[in-house]
DNA sequence: TAATTTGCCGTGTGTGCGCACGTTTTATAT
DNA sequence: ATATAAAACGTGCGCACACACGGCAAATTA
């Protein structure tokens, strides 16, 4: 049986103390050049591998980070992200990572700035946030760069920025996928609609990417003649307004048989739609929030694409942990899978979301 | 800041030594009843939580287990399972879990028995295996029970048995899901076929369950009139034989427009099919092996259901680890999600399969 | 009654690594 | 040559746990 190499083994063979070996292995300086090279040589020769357990145990101090999220009480999607974050924090808190949470209003760039300022005041050693407001996100990223705070961004990727990492989906590819799922059930001559139910739809990077992917699918797979239209709608909190909007939409487009809802507000569309028409219109949307799952069970939504908000949060914290405490190298872009959810497999994904586990 | 409670804190407050606290917490005996209850009381009062890091570190011994798999060199599916197992072993080996692997011939119950005997001879502290041959699997489970060896079964569940846990999919539900995916692209009056490409299709529990689920979907969702037929085929290693079998099938069933292949040999069907007919026949099959992915990319397979073999192996070892070393309670049935894989999201799942990670 | 066994519990040691804190050696300045 | 600073390096603590060992008292046996 192969015996594990300890730093003491290196120390003995190199004729130094374990402290010196540690200094060399962690580049903490104050080691004579010849001693350093000798230690490295012996470590390589013996095939040293760090015992992460003992390492984490000995690294006996706490590091505080900050998370910046839309208020999870006001939005079921961000509630899931928050859940994943909490799970991860609980898992790593005893290993020295603590976090303070800051929340902002999902529709107010100003409240984002305000919360960000609060977070920065605490001088955290790391920050996690979704760059929902492009301009404000860039400002925060600049601030973090200035103060040398590693940053994890989730949910929406942002160009011309170099955070520690991005964790989320490939928006373009999710658009392509949405197109395939709709196309599978459409026939030639029918129309489908890209529907953005959100604010700021003209500038939101991830929504534009979804649209681009959606359109590209039909260009590349031109076996069917399908017309594509795109609509934006902002007044989604007023059900009557949404109903009349959709009524107008299906009146003007007689061959409309598919809607690709680019946000988690898919349920609002399903809710109105089955009331105002008998036409079989297929719906593909996003996210496993309860309201969506209800309509999925009732076959009023055909497919949901899971953006894995809980895992985004979970992995986000885990990456800060790996970077700050385990000092591992972090992959810059970490795309999460595009889970296709239907009635039959929804329960497993929902359950998985609730039961993140950490191995040790 | 909340301070973590150590066993020393309990010892001090209860007026005993840390050794006694340890004896109580691990039920190692030799503690007077009144002292034991006092210690438990104090532990609860202080809100003690075990430091799993230090615990695992101090628990300084190795436990050997055994895994029993179909030869991964001979089958791409089991190669992935094996990969997941290796990854998990690498992650936990330094924490005291070692494993010896035993392989058998996928088509030979006798070789299964032979390998199982070899494994048992080594007196492992745990066993992991997929119960492919029903009768022989029961024999092994009985043996394990007799010798008191905790057992993890993967891939196929087995009734009337009480292993430590089962990790895999819900076969019935995967049949229902297959039906939905096919149905989404079929129209009334068309025919679809359940195709078992395997040996022992009459008795294989998971294949029968898939068929049952598949049929039940159409009973429950009778909005379309779809005829269902079922075929078995064993000579899948002879391409010419398979081609003529399929030729006959599509000749006899003019309205056949969908095939549900219940095993990972989906690619063999796709391979023959596009050669012998121009008819658009949709294919739904199982598993992300390279051959299947190739046809998925070429749009010759429409959907693949991922059985997550790698994760089955990974979680299987992890559960042995949790049970034997961390002494945690194990959930009896752990269903893995039914991932729906299409061209657009295949890459993410493939990548995830390759990059299992352990947090610490 | 003396001798032995048994139960109960404390003490000490080893396990792994990182780092604060000493101590020693070397280099620079006066 | 001496004082001071700086660099180099060793020591011990933290943490949970298993295990060996030993002491003491009570219970049992010869």
Short mmCIF file of N, CA and C in Angstrom, two decimals, chain A residues 287-344:
data_model
loop_
_atom_site.label_atom_id
_atom_site.label_comp_id
_atom_site.label_asym_id
_atom_site.label_seq_id
_atom_site.Cartn_x
_atom_site.Cartn_y
_atom_site.Cartn_z
N UNK A 287 -37.52 28.26 -16.33
CA UNK A 287 -37.43 28.18 -14.87
C UNK A 287 -38.51 27.41 -14.12
N UNK A 288 -38.02 26.71 -13.10
CA UNK A 288 -38.85 25.81 -12.29
C UNK A 288 -39.45 26.50 -11.08
N UNK A 289 -40.10 27.61 -11.28
CA UNK A 289 -40.78 28.19 -10.13
C UNK A 289 -42.17 27.56 -10.04
N UNK A 290 -42.74 27.60 -8.85
CA UNK A 290 -43.98 26.85 -8.60
C UNK A 290 -45.08 27.16 -9.61
N UNK A 291 -45.23 28.45 -9.91
CA UNK A 291 -46.30 28.84 -10.82
C UNK A 291 -46.10 28.18 -12.19
N UNK A 292 -44.88 28.12 -12.64
CA UNK A 292 -44.62 27.47 -13.93
C UNK A 292 -44.88 25.97 -13.86
N UNK A 293 -44.45 25.37 -12.77
CA UNK A 293 -44.61 23.92 -12.63
C UNK A 293 -46.10 23.53 -12.64
N UNK A 294 -46.90 24.38 -12.06
CA UNK A 294 -48.34 24.11 -12.03
C UNK A 294 -48.88 23.98 -13.46
N UNK A 295 -48.51 24.93 -14.31
CA UNK A 295 -49.02 24.89 -15.69
C UNK A 295 -48.35 23.79 -16.51
N UNK A 296 -47.16 23.43 -16.12
CA UNK A 296 -46.49 22.31 -16.78
C UNK A 296 -47.26 21.02 -16.49
N UNK A 297 -47.68 20.86 -15.25
CA UNK A 297 -48.44 19.66 -14.87
C UNK A 297 -49.78 19.60 -15.59
N UNK A 298 -50.32 20.78 -15.86
CA UNK A 298 -51.63 20.83 -16.54
C UNK A 298 -51.48 20.84 -18.05
N UNK A 299 -50.29 20.60 -18.52
CA UNK A 299 -50.01 20.59 -19.96
C UNK A 299 -50.30 21.92 -20.64
N UNK A 300 -50.26 22.99 -19.90
CA UNK A 300 -50.47 24.31 -20.49
C UNK A 300 -49.13 24.98 -20.82
N UNK A 301 -48.09 24.44 -20.28
CA UNK A 301 -46.74 24.79 -20.72
C UNK A 301 -46.11 23.50 -21.20
N UNK A 302 -45.47 23.53 -22.37
CA UNK A 302 -44.93 22.29 -22.93
C UNK A 302 -43.53 21.98 -22.42
N UNK A 303 -42.65 22.97 -22.46
CA UNK A 303 -41.28 22.76 -21.98
C UNK A 303 -40.84 23.93 -21.12
N UNK A 304 -40.06 23.60 -20.13
CA UNK A 304 -39.37 24.65 -19.39
C UNK A 304 -37.87 24.40 -19.49
N UNK A 305 -37.13 25.45 -19.67
CA UNK A 305 -35.68 25.33 -19.63
C UNK A 305 -35.23 25.81 -18.26
N UNK A 306 -34.54 24.94 -17.56
CA UNK A 306 -34.13 25.25 -16.19
C UNK A 306 -32.81 26.03 -16.19
N UNK A 307 -32.86 27.21 -15.62
CA UNK A 307 -31.63 28.02 -15.56
C UNK A 307 -30.82 27.71 -14.31
N UNK A 308 -31.35 26.78 -13.51
CA UNK A 308 -30.60 26.34 -12.33
C UNK A 308 -30.17 27.47 -11.40
N UNK A 309 -31.10 28.34 -11.03
CA UNK A 309 -30.69 29.46 -10.19
C UNK A 309 -30.06 29.00 -8.88
N UNK A 310 -30.61 27.94 -8.28
CA UNK A 310 -30.06 27.47 -7.01
C UNK A 310 -28.62 27.03 -7.18
N UNK A 311 -28.37 26.32 -8.27
CA UNK A 311 -26.99 25.86 -8.47
C UNK A 311 -26.06 27.02 -8.79
N UNK A 312 -26.58 28.02 -9.47
CA UNK A 312 -25.76 29.22 -9.72
C UNK A 312 -25.27 29.81 -8.40
N UNK A 313 -26.21 29.95 -7.46
CA UNK A 313 -25.84 30.49 -6.17
C UNK A 313 -24.87 29.59 -5.43
N UNK A 314 -25.19 28.32 -5.45
CA UNK A 314 -24.36 27.34 -4.74
C UNK A 314 -22.94 27.34 -5.29
N UNK A 315 -22.83 27.21 -6.58
CA UNK A 315 -21.50 27.16 -7.20
C UNK A 315 -20.77 28.49 -7.05
N UNK A 316 -21.52 29.56 -7.06
CA UNK A 316 -20.91 30.87 -6.90
C UNK A 316 -20.15 30.96 -5.58
N UNK A 317 -20.82 30.60 -4.50
CA UNK A 317 -20.17 30.61 -3.19
C UNK A 317 -19.02 29.62 -3.15
N UNK A 318 -19.27 28.45 -3.73
CA UNK A 318 -18.23 27.41 -3.72
C UNK A 318 -16.96 27.89 -4.43
N UNK A 319 -17.14 28.68 -5.45
CA UNK A 319 -15.97 29.17 -6.17
C UNK A 319 -15.21 30.21 -5.36
N UNK A 320 -15.95 31.04 -4.63
CA UNK A 320 -15.27 31.97 -3.73
C UNK A 320 -14.49 31.20 -2.67
N UNK A 321 -15.13 30.16 -2.17
CA UNK A 321 -14.49 29.31 -1.16
C UNK A 321 -13.20 28.68 -1.71
N UNK A 322 -13.32 28.13 -2.90
CA UNK A 322 -12.15 27.49 -3.51
C UNK A 322 -11.02 28.49 -3.75
N UNK A 323 -11.41 29.67 -4.17
CA UNK A 323 -10.41 30.68 -4.47
C UNK A 323 -9.77 31.23 -3.20
N UNK A 324 -10.61 31.60 -2.23
CA UNK A 324 -10.10 32.31 -1.06
C UNK A 324 -9.49 31.39 -0.02
N UNK A 325 -10.03 30.20 0.12
CA UNK A 325 -9.56 29.33 1.20
C UNK A 325 -8.73 28.16 0.69
N UNK A 326 -9.23 27.50 -0.32
CA UNK A 326 -8.45 26.38 -0.84
C UNK A 326 -7.37 26.83 -1.83
N UNK A 327 -7.49 28.09 -2.24
CA UNK A 327 -6.52 28.67 -3.16
C UNK A 327 -6.35 27.85 -4.43
N UNK A 328 -7.46 27.38 -4.93
CA UNK A 328 -7.41 26.63 -6.19
C UNK A 328 -7.59 27.56 -7.36
N UNK A 329 -7.22 27.04 -8.51
CA UNK A 329 -7.40 27.81 -9.73
C UNK A 329 -8.87 27.71 -10.16
N UNK A 330 -9.44 28.84 -10.55
CA UNK A 330 -10.86 28.88 -10.89
C UNK A 330 -11.04 28.99 -12.40
N UNK A 331 -11.99 28.22 -12.93
CA UNK A 331 -12.29 28.31 -14.36
C UNK A 331 -13.11 29.57 -14.62
N UNK A 332 -12.72 30.32 -15.64
CA UNK A 332 -13.32 31.63 -15.87
C UNK A 332 -14.80 31.57 -16.23
N UNK A 333 -15.14 30.64 -17.09
CA UNK A 333 -16.54 30.54 -17.51
C UNK A 333 -17.06 29.16 -17.20
N UNK A 334 -18.10 29.10 -16.40
CA UNK A 334 -18.67 27.81 -16.01
C UNK A 334 -20.14 27.77 -16.42
N UNK A 335 -20.38 27.20 -17.61
CA UNK A 335 -21.75 27.10 -18.09
C UNK A 335 -22.46 25.95 -17.39
N UNK A 336 -23.64 26.23 -16.92
CA UNK A 336 -24.46 25.17 -16.33
C UNK A 336 -25.30 24.54 -17.43
N UNK A 337 -25.67 23.26 -17.25
CA UNK A 337 -26.45 22.58 -18.29
C UNK A 337 -27.80 23.24 -18.52
N UNK A 338 -28.29 23.11 -19.75
CA UNK A 338 -29.62 23.59 -20.07
C UNK A 338 -30.58 22.43 -19.88
N UNK A 339 -31.12 22.29 -18.68
CA UNK A 339 -32.04 21.19 -18.41
C UNK A 339 -33.38 21.42 -19.11
N UNK A 340 -33.81 20.40 -19.82
CA UNK A 340 -35.13 20.46 -20.44
C UNK A 340 -36.11 19.79 -19.49
N UNK A 341 -37.09 20.55 -19.07
CA UNK A 341 -38.01 20.02 -18.06
C UNK A 341 -39.40 19.87 -18.63
N UNK A 342 -39.96 18.68 -18.48
CA UNK A 342 -41.35 18.43 -18.83
C UNK A 342 -42.04 17.87 -17.58
N UNK A 343 -43.30 17.61 -17.74
CA UNK A 343 -44.10 17.10 -16.63
C UNK A 343 -43.42 15.90 -15.95
N UNK A 344 -42.88 15.01 -16.76
CA UNK A 344 -42.42 13.73 -16.23
C UNK A 344 -41.12 13.80 -15.43
#
